[in-house]
XYZ file of C-alpha atoms in Angstrom:
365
model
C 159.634 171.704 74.708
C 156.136 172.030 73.223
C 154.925 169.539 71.385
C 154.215 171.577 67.774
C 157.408 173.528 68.532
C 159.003 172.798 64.998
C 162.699 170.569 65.168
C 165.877 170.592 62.959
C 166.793 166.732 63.209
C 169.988 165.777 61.737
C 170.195 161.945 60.531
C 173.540 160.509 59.958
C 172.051 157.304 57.862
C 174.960 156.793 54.704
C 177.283 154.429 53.169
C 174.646 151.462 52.984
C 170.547 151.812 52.162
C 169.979 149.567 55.364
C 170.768 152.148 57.027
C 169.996 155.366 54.436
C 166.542 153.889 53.471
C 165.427 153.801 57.403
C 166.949 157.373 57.931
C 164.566 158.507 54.506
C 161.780 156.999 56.116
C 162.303 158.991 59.628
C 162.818 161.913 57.611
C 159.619 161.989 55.334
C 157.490 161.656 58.904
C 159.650 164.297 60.899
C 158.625 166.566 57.612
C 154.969 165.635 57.482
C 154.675 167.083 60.967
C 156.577 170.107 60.334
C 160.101 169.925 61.614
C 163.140 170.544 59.351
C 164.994 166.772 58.741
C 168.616 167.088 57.351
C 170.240 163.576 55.706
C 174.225 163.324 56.230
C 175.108 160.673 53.324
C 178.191 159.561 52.407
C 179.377 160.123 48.723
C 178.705 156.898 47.385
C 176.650 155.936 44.309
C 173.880 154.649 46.221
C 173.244 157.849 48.536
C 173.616 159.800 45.562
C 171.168 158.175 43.899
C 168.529 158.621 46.381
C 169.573 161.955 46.481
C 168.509 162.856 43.219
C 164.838 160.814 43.859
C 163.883 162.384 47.226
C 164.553 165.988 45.798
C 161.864 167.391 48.805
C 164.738 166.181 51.197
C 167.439 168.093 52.395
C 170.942 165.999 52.203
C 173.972 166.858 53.210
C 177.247 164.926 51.883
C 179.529 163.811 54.629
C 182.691 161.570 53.830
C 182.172 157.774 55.191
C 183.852 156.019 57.629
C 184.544 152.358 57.204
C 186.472 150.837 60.062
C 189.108 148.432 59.374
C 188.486 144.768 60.429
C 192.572 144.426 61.774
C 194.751 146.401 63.237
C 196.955 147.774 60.730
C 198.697 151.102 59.342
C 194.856 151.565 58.109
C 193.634 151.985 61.717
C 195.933 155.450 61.707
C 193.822 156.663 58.499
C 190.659 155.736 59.859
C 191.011 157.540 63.171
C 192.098 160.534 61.146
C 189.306 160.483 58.730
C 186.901 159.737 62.087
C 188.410 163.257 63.610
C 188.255 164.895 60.288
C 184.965 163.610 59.867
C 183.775 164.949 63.297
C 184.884 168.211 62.867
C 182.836 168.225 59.347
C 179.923 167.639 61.371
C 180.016 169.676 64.406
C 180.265 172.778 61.473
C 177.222 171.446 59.931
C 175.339 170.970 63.294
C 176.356 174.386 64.623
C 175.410 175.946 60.801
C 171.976 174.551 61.289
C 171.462 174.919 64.559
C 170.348 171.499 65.212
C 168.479 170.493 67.811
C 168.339 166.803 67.933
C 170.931 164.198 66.391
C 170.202 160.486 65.012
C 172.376 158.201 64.148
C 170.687 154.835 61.995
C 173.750 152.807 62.467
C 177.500 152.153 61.397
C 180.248 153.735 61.959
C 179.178 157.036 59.348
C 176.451 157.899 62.597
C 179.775 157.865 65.252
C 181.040 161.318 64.367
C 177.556 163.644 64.237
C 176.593 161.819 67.427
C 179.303 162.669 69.333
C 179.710 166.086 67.932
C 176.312 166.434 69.046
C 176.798 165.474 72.149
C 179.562 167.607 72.762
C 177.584 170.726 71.876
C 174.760 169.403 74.513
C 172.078 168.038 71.955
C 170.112 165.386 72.134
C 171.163 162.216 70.803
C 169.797 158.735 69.430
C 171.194 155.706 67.525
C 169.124 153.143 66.096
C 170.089 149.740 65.749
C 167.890 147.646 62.929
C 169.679 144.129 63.478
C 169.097 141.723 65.999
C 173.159 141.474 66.724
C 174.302 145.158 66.964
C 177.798 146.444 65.477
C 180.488 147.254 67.283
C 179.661 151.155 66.071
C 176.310 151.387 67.699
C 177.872 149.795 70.699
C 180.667 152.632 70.986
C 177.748 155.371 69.787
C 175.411 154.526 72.607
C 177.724 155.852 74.606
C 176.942 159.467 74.053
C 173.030 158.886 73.466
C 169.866 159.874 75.763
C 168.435 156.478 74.359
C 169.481 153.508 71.583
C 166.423 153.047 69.497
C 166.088 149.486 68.269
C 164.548 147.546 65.627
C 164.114 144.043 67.383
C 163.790 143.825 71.356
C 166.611 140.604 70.926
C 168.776 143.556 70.458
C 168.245 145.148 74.051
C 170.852 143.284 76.248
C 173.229 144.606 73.995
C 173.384 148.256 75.401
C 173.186 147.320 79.466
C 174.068 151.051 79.897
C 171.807 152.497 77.885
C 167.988 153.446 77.851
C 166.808 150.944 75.069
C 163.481 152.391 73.059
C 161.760 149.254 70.756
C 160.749 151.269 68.014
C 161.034 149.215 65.406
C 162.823 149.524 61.849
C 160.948 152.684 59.139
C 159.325 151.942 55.928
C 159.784 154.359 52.998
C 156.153 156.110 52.610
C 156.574 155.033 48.990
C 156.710 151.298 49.693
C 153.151 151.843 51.573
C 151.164 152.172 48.640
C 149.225 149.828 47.159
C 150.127 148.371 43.198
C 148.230 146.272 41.451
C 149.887 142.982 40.583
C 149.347 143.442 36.864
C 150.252 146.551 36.201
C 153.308 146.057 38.477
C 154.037 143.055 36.148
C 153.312 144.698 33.355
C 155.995 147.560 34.053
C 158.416 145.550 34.033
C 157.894 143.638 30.452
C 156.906 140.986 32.220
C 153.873 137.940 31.893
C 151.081 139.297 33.783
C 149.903 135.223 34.561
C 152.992 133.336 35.669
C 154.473 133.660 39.316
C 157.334 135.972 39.851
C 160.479 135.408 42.239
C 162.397 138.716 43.015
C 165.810 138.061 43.361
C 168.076 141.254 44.530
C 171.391 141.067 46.663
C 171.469 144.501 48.448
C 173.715 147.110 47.781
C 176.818 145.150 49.308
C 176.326 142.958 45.935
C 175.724 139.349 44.964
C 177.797 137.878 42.132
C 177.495 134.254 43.638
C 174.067 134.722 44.310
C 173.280 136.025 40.876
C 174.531 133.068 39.184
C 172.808 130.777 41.455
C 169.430 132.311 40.294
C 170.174 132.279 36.848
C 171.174 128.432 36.681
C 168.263 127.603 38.563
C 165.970 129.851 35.890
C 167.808 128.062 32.741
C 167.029 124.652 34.945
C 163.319 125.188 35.587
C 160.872 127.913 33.582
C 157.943 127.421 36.313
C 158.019 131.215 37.370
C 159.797 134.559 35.745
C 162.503 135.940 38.020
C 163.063 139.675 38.337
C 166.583 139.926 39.045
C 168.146 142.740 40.454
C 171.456 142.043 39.796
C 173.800 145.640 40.522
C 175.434 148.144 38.588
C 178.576 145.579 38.876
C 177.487 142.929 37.568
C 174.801 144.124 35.329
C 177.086 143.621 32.058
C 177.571 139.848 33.208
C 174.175 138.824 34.060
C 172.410 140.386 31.425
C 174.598 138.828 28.738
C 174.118 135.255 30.954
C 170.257 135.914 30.582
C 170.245 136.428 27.083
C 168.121 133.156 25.920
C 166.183 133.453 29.288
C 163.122 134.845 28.036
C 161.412 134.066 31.726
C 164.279 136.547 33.460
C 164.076 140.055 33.453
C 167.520 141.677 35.182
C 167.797 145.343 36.143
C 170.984 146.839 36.924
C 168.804 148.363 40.193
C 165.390 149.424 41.112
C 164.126 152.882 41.617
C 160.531 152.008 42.051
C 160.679 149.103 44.816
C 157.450 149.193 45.491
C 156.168 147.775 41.922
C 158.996 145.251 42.272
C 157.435 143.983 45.389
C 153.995 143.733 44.137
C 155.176 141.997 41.257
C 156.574 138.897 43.617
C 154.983 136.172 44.847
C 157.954 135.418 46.613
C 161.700 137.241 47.126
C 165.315 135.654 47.368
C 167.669 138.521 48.847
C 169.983 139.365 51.503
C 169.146 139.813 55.593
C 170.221 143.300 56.272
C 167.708 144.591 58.503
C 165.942 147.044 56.341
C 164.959 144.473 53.818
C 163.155 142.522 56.198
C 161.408 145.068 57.320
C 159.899 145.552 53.939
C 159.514 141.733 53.454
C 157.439 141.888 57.018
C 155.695 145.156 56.094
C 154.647 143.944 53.075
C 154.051 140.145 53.742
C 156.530 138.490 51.639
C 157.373 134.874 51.537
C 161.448 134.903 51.145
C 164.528 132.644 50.933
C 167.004 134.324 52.861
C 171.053 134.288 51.988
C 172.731 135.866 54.834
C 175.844 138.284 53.662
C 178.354 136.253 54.941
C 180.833 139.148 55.320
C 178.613 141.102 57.204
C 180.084 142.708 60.845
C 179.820 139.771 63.140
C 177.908 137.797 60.544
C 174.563 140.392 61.992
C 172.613 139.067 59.207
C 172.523 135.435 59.704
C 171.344 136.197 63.408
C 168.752 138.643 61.433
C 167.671 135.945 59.514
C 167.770 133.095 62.368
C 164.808 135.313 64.090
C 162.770 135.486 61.092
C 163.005 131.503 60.639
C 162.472 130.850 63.931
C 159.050 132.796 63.417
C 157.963 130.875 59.982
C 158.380 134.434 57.890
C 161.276 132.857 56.345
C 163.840 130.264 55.002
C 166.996 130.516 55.908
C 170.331 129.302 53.351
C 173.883 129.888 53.829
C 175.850 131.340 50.590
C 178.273 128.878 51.138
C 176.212 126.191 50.434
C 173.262 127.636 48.047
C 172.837 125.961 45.053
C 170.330 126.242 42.253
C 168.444 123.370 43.997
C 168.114 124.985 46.799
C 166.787 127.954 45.274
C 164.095 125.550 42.783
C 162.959 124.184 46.320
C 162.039 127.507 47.602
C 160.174 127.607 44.803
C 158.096 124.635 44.426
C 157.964 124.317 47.683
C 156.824 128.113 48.479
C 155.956 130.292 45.907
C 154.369 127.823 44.186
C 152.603 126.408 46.797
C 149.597 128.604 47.494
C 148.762 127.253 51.311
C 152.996 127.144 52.172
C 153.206 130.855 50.712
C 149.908 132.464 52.571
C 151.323 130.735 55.700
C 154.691 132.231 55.316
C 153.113 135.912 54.026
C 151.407 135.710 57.555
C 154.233 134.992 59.916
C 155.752 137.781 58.016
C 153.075 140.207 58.706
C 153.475 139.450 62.015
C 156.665 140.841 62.243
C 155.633 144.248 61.108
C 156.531 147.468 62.831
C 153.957 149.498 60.739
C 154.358 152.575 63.097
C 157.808 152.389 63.523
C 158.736 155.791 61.922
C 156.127 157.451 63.835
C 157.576 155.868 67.173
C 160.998 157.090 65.925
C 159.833 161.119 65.479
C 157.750 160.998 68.735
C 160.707 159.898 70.605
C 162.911 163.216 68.800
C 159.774 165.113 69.679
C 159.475 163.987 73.295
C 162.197 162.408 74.419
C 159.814 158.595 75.201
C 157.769 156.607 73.527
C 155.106 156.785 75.863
């Protein structure tokens, strides 16, 4: 296939934005170069907000597939929905005429994939975490390749041609913001440190109320807390007399939110890391402990183990724990830099660009 011959590239990347955020990402770089990317999202709140903000994107709505943790009278449903589901896409791939599928992870990539594979495509999965799911597992059985985010992740797929790609960026988190007017955006004092707190889009009641007892404890830095469209209502009313705490329901503009932060509590999904690394961030990690076979604790063990970040269990955080990662960090100047630069370190700047050259070419070489 020649190199500038133009691609349609279906990404199955829904349900979560760990893994609809990365799929954005591969599709704003497969449409700088000229191919056609289509997004298959899954109807929830969260796709559907992005949705609406990447309007130069093509999306296509899908329904999700969540698998059930025991066997049950629920496993009959979800093998149902999985068919129903597959059928849904091999119409969409055929309507296209796609030419290459990828799959960024969870069961919602299972169906297109194999769909695609049945009507002789080309196939991918990428895997961001360093403990893959049980769905890219199964997937990688009807890839060319598993792309990965983390080379710990490799002896996971035995069978498979593993790719280290890394984990995509949004192009929007790239640019630079100053620190003031970043600050300034958000109503906030343009002098005193700033501690994001957010708890990804699987949610974070206990850690919101962690975060607020340690603000009403201790006023040395602001907190912008991104606290969910659930409990918005809640934390907002908590924050009332806490001047020093500014709480969102979510963020559309991520990128100010980051340059507002000296340093970031949140959740170890794989695709916030990534922009913790990209973007040098010093960060208290608390791992979601419900997460498929607790992936994001081993996530977060690697980025300890490294220096980019400490590492707390949401069993036993505490608003101590949370004022020690703050006097201890972010207010630390020397501490912070050194844990900004282990971060860095971890960076997969190009990793989008890896991701389309292997769809283009079929390596990364």
């Amino acid at each position: 296939m020649s190199q500038t011959e133009p691609l349609t590239v279906v990404i199955a990347c829904g349900g979560t934005g760990g893994h609809l955020f990365p799929g954005i990402a591969v599709a704003q770089e497969l449409k700088r170069k000229g191919h056609r990317p289509i997004l298959l999202i899954s109807m929830k709140s969260v796709d559907a907000q992005a949705s609406n903000k990447y309007e130069d994107l093509e999306f296509r709505p899908v329904e999700a597939i969540a698998m059930p943790r025991l066997a049950s009278l629920k496993t009959f449903g979800f093998i149902w929905k999985l068919v129903r589901t597959w059928r849904s896409c091999r119409r969409i791939l055929r309507e296209v005429k796609a030419d290459v599928v990828l799959g960024m992870g969870g069961f919602t990539s299972l169906p297109p994939v194999r769909a695609g594979y049945g009507l002789g495509l080309r196939t991918y999965v990428h895997d961001s975490n360093a403990l893959p799911g049980k769905a890219n597992r199964l997937t990688a059985r009807w890839c060319d390749a598993v792309l990965l985010g983390v080379q710990e992740a490799s002896h996971y797929f035995p069978k498979s041609e593993c790719m280290v790609t890394g984990t995509p960026v949004r192009a929007e988190l790239a640019r630079t913001v100053n620190v003031v007017f970043a600050r300034e955006a958000f109503g906030m004092d343009t002098i005193r440190p700033v501690v994001l707190s957010m708890g990804g889009s699987q949610g974070a009641k206990q850690l919101n109320t962690h975060v607020l007892e340690a603000a009403r404890r201790d006023a040395s830095v602001q907190y912008l807390l991104l606290a969910g469209t659930a409990d918005y209502e809640r934390v907002q009313k908590m924050a009332e007399d806490l001047p020093h705490v500014k709480v969102l329901p979510f963020c559309s503009d991520m990128a100010s939110a980051y340059a507002a932060a000296d340093g970031v509590i949140c959740r170890s999904g794989a695709s916030s890391l990534t922009e913790l690394a990209a973007l040098g961030k010093a960060a208290l990690l608390v791992p979601y402990p419900f997460a498929a076979d607790d992936h994001q604790m081993h996530n977060a063990r690697v980025y300890a183990a490294h220096g980019a970040a400490r590492v707390n269990g949401q069993e036993t955080l505490s608003p101590e724990v949370i004022l020690s990662f703050v006097h201890e960090i972010v207010l630390n100047r020397e501490a912070r830099e050194e844990m900004e630069s282990a971060a860095r370190a971890l960076s997969s700047d190009d990793a989008s660009q890896k991701i389309a050259h292997v769809l283009e070419h079929s390596t990364l070489s």
